[in-house]
Coordinates of C-alpha atoms and ligand atoms in Angstrom, one line a residue:
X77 CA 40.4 128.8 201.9
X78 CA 43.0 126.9 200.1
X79 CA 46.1 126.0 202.8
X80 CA 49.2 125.3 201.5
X81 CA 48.8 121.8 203.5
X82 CA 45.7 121.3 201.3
X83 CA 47.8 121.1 198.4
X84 CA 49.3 117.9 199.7
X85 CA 46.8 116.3 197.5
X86 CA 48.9 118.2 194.1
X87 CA 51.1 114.9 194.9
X88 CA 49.1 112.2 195.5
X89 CA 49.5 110.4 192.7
X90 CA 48.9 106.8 194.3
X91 CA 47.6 103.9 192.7
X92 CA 43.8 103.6 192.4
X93 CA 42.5 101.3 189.9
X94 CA 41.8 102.4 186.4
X95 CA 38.3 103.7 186.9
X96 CA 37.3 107.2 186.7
X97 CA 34.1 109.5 185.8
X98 CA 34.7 112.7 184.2
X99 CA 33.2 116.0 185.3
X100 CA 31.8 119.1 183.4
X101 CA 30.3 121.4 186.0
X102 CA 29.6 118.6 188.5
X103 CA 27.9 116.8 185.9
X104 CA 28.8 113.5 184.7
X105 CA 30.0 113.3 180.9
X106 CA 29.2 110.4 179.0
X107 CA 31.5 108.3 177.8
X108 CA 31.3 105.0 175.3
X109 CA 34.8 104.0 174.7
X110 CA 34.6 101.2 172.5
X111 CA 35.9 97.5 173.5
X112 CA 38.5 97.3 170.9
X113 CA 39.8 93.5 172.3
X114 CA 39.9 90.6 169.9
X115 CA 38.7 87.6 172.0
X116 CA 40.1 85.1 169.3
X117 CA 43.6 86.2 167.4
X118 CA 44.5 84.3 164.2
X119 CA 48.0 85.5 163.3
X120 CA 47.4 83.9 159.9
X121 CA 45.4 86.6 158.4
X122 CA 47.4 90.1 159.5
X123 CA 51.4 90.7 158.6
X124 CA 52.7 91.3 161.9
X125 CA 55.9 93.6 162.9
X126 CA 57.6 93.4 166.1
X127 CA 58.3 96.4 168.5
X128 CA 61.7 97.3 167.3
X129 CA 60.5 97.2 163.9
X130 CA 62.1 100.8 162.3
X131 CA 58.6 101.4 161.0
X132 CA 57.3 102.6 164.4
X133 CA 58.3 106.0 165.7
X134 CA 58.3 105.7 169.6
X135 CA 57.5 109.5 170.7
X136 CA 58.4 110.8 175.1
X137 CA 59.7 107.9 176.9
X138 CA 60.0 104.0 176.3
X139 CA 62.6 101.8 177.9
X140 CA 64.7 98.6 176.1
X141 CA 61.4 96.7 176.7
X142 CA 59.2 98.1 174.3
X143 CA 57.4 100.1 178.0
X144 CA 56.3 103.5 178.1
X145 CA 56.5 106.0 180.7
X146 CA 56.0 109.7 181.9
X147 CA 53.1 111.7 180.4
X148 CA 51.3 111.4 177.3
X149 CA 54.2 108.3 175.5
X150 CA 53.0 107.7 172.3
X151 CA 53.8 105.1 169.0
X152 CA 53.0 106.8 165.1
X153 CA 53.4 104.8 162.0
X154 CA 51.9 105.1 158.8
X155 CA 50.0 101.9 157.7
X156 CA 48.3 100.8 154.3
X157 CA 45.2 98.7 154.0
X158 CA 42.1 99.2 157.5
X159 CA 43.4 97.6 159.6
X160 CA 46.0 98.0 162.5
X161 CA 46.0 95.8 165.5
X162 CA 48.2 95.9 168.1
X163 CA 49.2 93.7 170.8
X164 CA 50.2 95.1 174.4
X165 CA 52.8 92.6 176.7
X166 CA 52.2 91.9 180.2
X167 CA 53.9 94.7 181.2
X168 CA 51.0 96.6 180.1
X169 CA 49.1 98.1 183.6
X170 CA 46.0 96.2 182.9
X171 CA 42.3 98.5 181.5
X172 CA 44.6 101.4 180.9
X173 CA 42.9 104.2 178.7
X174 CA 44.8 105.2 175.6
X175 CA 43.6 107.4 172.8
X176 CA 44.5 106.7 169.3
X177 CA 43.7 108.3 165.9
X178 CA 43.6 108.1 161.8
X179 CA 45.6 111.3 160.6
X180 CA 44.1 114.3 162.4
X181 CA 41.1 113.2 163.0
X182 CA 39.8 113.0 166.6
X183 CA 41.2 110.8 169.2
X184 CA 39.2 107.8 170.1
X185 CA 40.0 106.2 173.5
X186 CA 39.7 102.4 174.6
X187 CA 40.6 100.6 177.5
X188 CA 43.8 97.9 177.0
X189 CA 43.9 94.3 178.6
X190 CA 47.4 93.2 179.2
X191 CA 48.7 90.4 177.0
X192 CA 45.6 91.2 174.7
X193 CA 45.9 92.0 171.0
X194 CA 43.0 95.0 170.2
X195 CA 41.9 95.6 166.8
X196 CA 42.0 99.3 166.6
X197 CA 41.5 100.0 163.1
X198 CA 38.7 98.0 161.0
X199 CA 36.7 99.4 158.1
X200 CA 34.4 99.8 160.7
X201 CA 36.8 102.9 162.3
X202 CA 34.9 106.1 161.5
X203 CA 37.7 107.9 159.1
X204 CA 39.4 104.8 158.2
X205 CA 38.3 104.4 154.4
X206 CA 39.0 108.7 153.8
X207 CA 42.0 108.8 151.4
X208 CA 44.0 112.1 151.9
X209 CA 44.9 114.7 152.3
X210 CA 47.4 113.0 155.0
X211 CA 49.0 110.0 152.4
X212 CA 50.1 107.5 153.4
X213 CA 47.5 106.9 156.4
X214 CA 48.9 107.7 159.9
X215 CA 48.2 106.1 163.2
X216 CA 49.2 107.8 166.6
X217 CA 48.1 106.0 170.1
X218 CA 48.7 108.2 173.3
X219 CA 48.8 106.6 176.7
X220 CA 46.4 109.1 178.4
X221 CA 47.5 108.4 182.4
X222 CA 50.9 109.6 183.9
X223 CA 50.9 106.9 185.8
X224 CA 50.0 103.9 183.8
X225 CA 51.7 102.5 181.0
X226 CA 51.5 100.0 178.1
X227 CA 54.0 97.3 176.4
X228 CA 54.2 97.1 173.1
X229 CA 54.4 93.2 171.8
X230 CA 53.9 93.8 168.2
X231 CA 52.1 95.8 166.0
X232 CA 49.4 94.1 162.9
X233 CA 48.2 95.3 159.5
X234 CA 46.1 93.0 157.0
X235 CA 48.0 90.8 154.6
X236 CA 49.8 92.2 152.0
X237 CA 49.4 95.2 153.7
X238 CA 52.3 97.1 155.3
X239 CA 53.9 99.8 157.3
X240 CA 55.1 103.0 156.5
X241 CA 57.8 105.1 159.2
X242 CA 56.5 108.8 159.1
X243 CA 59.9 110.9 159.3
X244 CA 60.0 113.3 162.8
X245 CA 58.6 116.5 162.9
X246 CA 61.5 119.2 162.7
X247 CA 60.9 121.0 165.9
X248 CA 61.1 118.9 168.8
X249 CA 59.2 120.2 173.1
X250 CA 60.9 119.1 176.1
X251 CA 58.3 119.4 179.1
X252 CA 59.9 118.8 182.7
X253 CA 57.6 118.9 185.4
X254 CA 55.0 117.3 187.8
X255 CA 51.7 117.0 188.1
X256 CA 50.5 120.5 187.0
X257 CA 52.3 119.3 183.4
X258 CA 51.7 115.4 183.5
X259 CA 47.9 116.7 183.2
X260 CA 46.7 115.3 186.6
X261 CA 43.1 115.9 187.3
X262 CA 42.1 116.8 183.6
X263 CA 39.6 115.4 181.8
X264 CA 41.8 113.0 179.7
X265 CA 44.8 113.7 181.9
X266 CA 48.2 113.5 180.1
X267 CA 46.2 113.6 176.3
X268 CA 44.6 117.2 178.2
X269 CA 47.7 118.9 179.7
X270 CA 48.8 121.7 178.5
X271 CA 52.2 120.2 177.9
X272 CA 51.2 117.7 175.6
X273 CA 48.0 121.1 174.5
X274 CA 51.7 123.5 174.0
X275 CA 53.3 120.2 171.6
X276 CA 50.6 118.9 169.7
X277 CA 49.3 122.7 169.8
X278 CA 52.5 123.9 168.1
X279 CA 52.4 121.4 165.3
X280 CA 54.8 119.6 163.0
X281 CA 56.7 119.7 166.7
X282 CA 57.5 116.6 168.1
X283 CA 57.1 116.6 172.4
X284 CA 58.0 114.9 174.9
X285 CA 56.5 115.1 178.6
X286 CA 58.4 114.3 181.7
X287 CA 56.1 115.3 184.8
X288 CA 55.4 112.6 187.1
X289 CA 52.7 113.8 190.1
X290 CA 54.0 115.1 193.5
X291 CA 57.8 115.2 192.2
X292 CA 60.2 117.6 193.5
X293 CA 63.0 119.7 191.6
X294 CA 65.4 118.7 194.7
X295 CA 66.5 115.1 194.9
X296 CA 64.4 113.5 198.5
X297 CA 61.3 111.8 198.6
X298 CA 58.2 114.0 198.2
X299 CA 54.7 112.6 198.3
X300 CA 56.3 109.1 198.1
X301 CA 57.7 109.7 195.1
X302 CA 61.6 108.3 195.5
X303 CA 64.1 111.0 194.2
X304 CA 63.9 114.1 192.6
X305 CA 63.8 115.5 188.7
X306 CA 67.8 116.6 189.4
X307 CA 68.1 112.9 189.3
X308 CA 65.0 111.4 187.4
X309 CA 64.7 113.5 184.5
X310 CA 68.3 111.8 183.4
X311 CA 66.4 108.3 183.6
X312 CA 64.4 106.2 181.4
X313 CA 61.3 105.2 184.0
X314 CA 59.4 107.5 186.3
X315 CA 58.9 107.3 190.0
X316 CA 55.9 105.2 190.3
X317 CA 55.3 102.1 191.6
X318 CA 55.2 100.8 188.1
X319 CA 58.9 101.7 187.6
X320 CA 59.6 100.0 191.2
X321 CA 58.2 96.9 190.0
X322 CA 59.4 96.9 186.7
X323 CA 62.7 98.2 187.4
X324 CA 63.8 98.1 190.7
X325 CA 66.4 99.7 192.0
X326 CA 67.9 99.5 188.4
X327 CA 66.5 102.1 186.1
X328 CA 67.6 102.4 182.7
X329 CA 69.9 105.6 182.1
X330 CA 67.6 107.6 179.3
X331 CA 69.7 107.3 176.4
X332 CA 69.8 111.2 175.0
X333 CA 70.7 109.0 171.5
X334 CA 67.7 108.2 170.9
X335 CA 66.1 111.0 169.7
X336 CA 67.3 114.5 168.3
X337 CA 67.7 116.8 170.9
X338 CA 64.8 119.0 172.1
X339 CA 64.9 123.0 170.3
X340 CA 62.9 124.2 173.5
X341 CA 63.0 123.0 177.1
X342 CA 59.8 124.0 179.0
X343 CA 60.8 123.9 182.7
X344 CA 58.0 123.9 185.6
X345 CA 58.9 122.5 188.6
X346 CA 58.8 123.5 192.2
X347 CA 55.0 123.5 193.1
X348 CA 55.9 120.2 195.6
X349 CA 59.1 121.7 196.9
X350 CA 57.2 124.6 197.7
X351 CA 54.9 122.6 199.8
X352 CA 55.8 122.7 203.7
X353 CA 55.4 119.2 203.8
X354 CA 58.3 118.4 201.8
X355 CA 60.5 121.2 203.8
X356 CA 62.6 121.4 201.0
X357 CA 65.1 124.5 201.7
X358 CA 64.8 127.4 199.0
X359 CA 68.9 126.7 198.5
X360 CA 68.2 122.9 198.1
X361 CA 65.4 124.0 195.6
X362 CA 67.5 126.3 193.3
X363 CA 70.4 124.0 193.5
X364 CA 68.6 121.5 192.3
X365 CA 66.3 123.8 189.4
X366 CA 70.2 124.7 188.8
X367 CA 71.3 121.5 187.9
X368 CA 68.6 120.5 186.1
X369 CA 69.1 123.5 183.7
X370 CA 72.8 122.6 183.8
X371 CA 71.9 119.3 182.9
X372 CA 69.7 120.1 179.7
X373 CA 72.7 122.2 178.6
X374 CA 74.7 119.7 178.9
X375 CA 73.1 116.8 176.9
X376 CA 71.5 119.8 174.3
X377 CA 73.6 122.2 174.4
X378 CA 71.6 124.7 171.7
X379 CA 68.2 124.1 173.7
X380 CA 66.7 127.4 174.5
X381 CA 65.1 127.0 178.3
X382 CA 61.8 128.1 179.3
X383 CA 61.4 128.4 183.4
X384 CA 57.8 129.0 184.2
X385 CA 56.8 131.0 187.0
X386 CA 55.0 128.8 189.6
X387 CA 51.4 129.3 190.7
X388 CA 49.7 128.2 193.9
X389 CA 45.8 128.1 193.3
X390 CA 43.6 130.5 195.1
X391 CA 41.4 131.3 197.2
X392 CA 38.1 134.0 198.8
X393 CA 38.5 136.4 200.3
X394 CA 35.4 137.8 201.0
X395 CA 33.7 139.1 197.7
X396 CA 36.9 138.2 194.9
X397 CA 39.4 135.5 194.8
X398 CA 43.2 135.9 195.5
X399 CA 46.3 134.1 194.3
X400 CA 47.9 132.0 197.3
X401 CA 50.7 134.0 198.9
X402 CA 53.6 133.5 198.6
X403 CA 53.5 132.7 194.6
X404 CA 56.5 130.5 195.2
X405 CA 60.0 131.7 195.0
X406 CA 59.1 134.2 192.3
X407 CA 62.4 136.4 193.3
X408 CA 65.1 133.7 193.7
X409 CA 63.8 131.8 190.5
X410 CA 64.1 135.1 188.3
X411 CA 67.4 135.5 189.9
X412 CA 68.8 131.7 188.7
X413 CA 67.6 132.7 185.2
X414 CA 69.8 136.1 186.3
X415 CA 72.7 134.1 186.6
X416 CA 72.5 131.8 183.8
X417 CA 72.2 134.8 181.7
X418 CA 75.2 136.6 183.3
X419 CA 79.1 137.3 181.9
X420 CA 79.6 134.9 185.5
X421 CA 77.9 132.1 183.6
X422 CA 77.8 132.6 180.0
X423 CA 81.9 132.6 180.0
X424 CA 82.2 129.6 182.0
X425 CA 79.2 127.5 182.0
X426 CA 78.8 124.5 183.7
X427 CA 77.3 121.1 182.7
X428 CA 75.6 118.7 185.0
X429 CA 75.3 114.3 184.8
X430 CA 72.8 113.6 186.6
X431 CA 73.8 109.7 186.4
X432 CA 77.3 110.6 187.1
X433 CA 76.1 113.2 189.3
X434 CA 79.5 115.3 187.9
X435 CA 79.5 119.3 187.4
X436 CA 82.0 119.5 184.8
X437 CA 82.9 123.1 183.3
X438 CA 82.4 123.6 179.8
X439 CA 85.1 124.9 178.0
X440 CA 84.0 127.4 175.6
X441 CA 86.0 129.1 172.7
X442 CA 83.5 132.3 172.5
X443 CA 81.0 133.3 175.4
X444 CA 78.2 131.1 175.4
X445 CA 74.6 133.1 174.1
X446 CA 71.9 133.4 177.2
X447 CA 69.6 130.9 176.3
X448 CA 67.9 130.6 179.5
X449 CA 64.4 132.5 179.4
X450 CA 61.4 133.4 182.1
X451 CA 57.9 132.7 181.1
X452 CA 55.5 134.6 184.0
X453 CA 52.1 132.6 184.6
X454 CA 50.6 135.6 186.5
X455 CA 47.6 136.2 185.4
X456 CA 46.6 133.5 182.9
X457 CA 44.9 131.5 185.0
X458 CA 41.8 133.0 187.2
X459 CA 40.4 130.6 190.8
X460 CA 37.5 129.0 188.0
X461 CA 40.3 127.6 186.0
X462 CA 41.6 125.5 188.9
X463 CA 39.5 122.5 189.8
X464 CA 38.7 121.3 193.2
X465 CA 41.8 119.0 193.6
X466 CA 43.5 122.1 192.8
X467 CA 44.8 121.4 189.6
X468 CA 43.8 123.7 186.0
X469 CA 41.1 122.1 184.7
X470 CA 41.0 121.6 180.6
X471 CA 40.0 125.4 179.8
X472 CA 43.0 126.1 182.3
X473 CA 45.1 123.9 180.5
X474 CA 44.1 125.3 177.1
X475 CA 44.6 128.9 178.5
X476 CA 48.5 127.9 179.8
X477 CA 48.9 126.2 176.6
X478 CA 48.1 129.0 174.1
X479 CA 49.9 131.8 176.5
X480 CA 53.3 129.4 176.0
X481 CA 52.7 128.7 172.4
X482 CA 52.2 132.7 171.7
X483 CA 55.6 133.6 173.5
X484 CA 57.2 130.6 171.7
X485 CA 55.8 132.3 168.6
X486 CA 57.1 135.7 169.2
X487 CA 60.3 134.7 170.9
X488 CA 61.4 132.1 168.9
X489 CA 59.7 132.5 165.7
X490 CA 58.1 129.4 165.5
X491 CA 54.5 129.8 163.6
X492 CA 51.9 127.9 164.9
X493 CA 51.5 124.9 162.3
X494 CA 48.7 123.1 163.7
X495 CA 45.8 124.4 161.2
X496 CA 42.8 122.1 161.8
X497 CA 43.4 118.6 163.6
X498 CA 41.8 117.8 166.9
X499 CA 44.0 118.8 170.0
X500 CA 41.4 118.5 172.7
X501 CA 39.5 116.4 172.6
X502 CA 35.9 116.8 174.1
X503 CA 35.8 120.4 174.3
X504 CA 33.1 121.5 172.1
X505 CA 31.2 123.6 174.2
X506 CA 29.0 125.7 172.8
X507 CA 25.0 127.1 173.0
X508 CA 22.9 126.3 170.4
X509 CA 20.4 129.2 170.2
X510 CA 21.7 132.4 168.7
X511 CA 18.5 134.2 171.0
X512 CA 19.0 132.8 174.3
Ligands
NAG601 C1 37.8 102.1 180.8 O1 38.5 103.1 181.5 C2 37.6 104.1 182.0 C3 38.5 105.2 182.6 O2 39.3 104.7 183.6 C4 36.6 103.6 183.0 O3 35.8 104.6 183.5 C5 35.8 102.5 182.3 O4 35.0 101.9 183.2 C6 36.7 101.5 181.6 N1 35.9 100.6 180.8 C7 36.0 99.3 180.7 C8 35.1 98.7 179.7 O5 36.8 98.7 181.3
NAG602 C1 64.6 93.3 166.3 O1 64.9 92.4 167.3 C2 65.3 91.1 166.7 C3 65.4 90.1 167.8 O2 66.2 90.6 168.8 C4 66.5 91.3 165.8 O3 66.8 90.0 165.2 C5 66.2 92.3 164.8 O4 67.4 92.6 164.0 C6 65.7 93.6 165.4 N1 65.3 94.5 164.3 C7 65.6 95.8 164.3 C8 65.0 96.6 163.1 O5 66.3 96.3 165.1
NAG603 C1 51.6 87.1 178.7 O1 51.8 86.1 179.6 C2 51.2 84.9 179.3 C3 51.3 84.0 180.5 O2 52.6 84.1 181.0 C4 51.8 84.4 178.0 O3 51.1 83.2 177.7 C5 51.5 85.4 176.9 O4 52.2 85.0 175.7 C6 52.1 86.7 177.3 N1 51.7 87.7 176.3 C7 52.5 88.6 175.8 C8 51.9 89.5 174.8 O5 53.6 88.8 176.3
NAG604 C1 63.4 120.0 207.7 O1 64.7 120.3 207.3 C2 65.5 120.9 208.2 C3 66.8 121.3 207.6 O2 67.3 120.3 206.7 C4 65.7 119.9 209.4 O3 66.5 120.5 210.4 C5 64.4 119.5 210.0 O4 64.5 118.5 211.0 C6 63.4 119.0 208.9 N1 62.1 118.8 209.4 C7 61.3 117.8 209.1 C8 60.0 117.8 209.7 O5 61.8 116.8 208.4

């Protein structure tokens, strides 16, 4: 039976070294990433474009270093000629997995040396000499770890050859969360959440995924993660020990400039809280869910807001499985989305700083629309869709995902525009006798 103390390990989120098997039913899967480092690097023979270069769309979260952070960061660019080689700064965390891809084909992952320059795309690349239908070409790495990262130095293409920027998607995904979204425990982890399953799921959406493992709503250390999202989601870096080292006590401010604000903010947050051994209070929880909300508001103000119901795991009881009791907060959550949606609110909202740490009351000319919305998780997921260190595993991903993306749909409008190229990767399971 699943305690709640057992789900201290949701957080855990410590540094082990980049080495991993991945499991399908207990059984190990193969896996042949290819070495994609160039021992030898003449800059002579490739045009080379450093990180700022406007060619290269920088997608989630990447500081004034040219670093990447949170779940599932990503670069795009659109290239001409086979060949794109990259190479990764120090800063990069050393053998980090990152999978890449030519247009929609499948992702390919490889392991990065910091300081190393890989050769990603050759002639050699499976796809890389098929001309359309996506013209020009288009390249898209992922970082697949939530806590790992990689620094981009500069990016190569062959002489004469050049880059091409690829204009945003129109629709733009806002993820905040922890673990459950930063894809901890999946088979490719961030590149298998179902945040990053809900963006690149959605298509022509551009997404962006800030869950860091064992992170709380409220703003105290849980699991050894520093502060909170009330504070962190307003900031560049995450709370590992990367960002520590990196940063310091000095994080960059995220600079909401950057990129156009986010149509859809997909809230799921409180799982840690919830955990006794955080003994976060259930007001110190809201206030904090509240000012996160007040927060997006604030730097988007036409964001719709998603808050997910939060789910617990489960466990026997003699011959069926339950959910964990309580669910978490189910009643005091519905009632904040209550409130946002009340004459209270809606005629005198207030927006949150999470860097100035100021409430400051909008003023508003007409009452403001509700735009704050409650997405129930009960029943998507059954106890064989949470691994055993109780996170979903990737069919409990997908099946969160596809839920999300179908309420979006009818909700919002949006039509799912993703008609063919690979989300998941590595989850072609099938049996290959029709009489068996
Ligand atoms: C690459 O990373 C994977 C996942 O962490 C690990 O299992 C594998 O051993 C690494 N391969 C190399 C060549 O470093
Ligand atoms: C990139 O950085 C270099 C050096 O700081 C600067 O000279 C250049 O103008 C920058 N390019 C762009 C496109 O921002
Ligand atoms: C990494 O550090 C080494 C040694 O300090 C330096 O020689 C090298 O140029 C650096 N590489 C990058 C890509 O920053
Ligand atoms: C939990 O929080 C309460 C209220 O803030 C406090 O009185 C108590 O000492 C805390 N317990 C632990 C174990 O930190």
């Amino acid at each position: 039976m699943l305690s709640l103390s057992k789900l201290a390990v949701l957080g855990l989120g410590l540094i082990s070294q980049a080495s991993a098997v991945i499991l399908q039913n207990g059984q190990v899967r193969e896996t042949n990433f290819p070495n994609t480092r160039l021992d030898s690097f003449s800059p002579s023979s490739y045009r080379t474009y450093p990180a700022n270069a406007s060619e290269i769309s920088y997608k989630g979260r990447w500081d004034s270093k040219y670093v990447s952070w949170w779940s599932a960061p990503g670069i795009k660019f659109g290239y001409t000629g086979q060949t794109v080689a990259i190479t990764f700064g120090n800063l990069t965390t050393d053998r980090v997995l990152v999978g890449y891809r030519i247009g929609g084909l499948d992702w390919i992952f490889t392991n990065i040396t910091a300081g190393a320059t890989h050769l990603l795309v050759s002639p050699e690349t499976p796809g890389s000499s098929l001309t359309g239908p996506i013209n020009p070409w288009t390249f898209e790495l992922r970082v697949s770890n939530w806590a790992y990262g990689i620094q981009i130095d500069s990016v190569h293409v062959a002489k004469g050859e050049k880059l091409i920027k690829i204009p945003d998607h129109g629709r733009r995904i806002e993820v905040i969360g922890d673990s459950l979204s930063a894809g901890m425990y999946t088979t490719y982890e961030g590149l298998t959440s179902w945040a990053y399953g809900l963006g690149a799921g959605l298509g022509n959406t551009e997404y962006s995924v800030t869950g860091y493992p064992g992170i709380c709503a409220a703003d105290q250390d849980c699991w050894g993660n520093p502060r909170g999202q009330v504070h962190q989601w307003f900031y560049t870096s995450d709370t590992s020990w990367r960002a520590s080292q990196i940063w310091g006590d000095n994080p960059e401010p995220w600079d909401f400039s950057k990129q156009p604000a986010a149509d859809i903010v997909v809230i799921n947050i409180g799982t840690n809280d919830h955990n006794q051994h955080n003994n976060v209070s259930t007001e110190a929880y809201i206030d904090a869910l509240g000012k996160i909300i007040q927060g997006v508001h604030g730097k988007w103000p036409k964001a719709q807001v998603i808050v997910m119901s939060l789910w617990l795991g489960f466990y026997q009881q003699g011959n069926t499985y339950l959910p964990n009791a309580p669910e978490g907060w189910v009643k005091e959550i519905q009632d904040l989305v209550k409130y946002f949606n009340s004459d209270k609110y809606l005629s005198q909202p207030v927006i949150y700083d999470g860097v100035t740490k100021k409430s400051t009351k909008l003023r508003v000319k007409r009452k403001e629309s509700p735009f704050v919305h409650w997405f129930n998780t009960k029943g998507i997921l059954q106890h064989n869709d949470i691994g055993p260190q109780w996170h979903p595993t990737d069919v409990g991903a997908i099946k969160v995902a596809s839920h999300l993306q179908q309420f979006i749909r009818i909700k919002f409008g949006w039509e799912l525009e993703a008609t063919g190229p690979e989300v998941w990767h590595e989850t072609l399971y099938w049996n290959d006798e029709s009489g068996y």
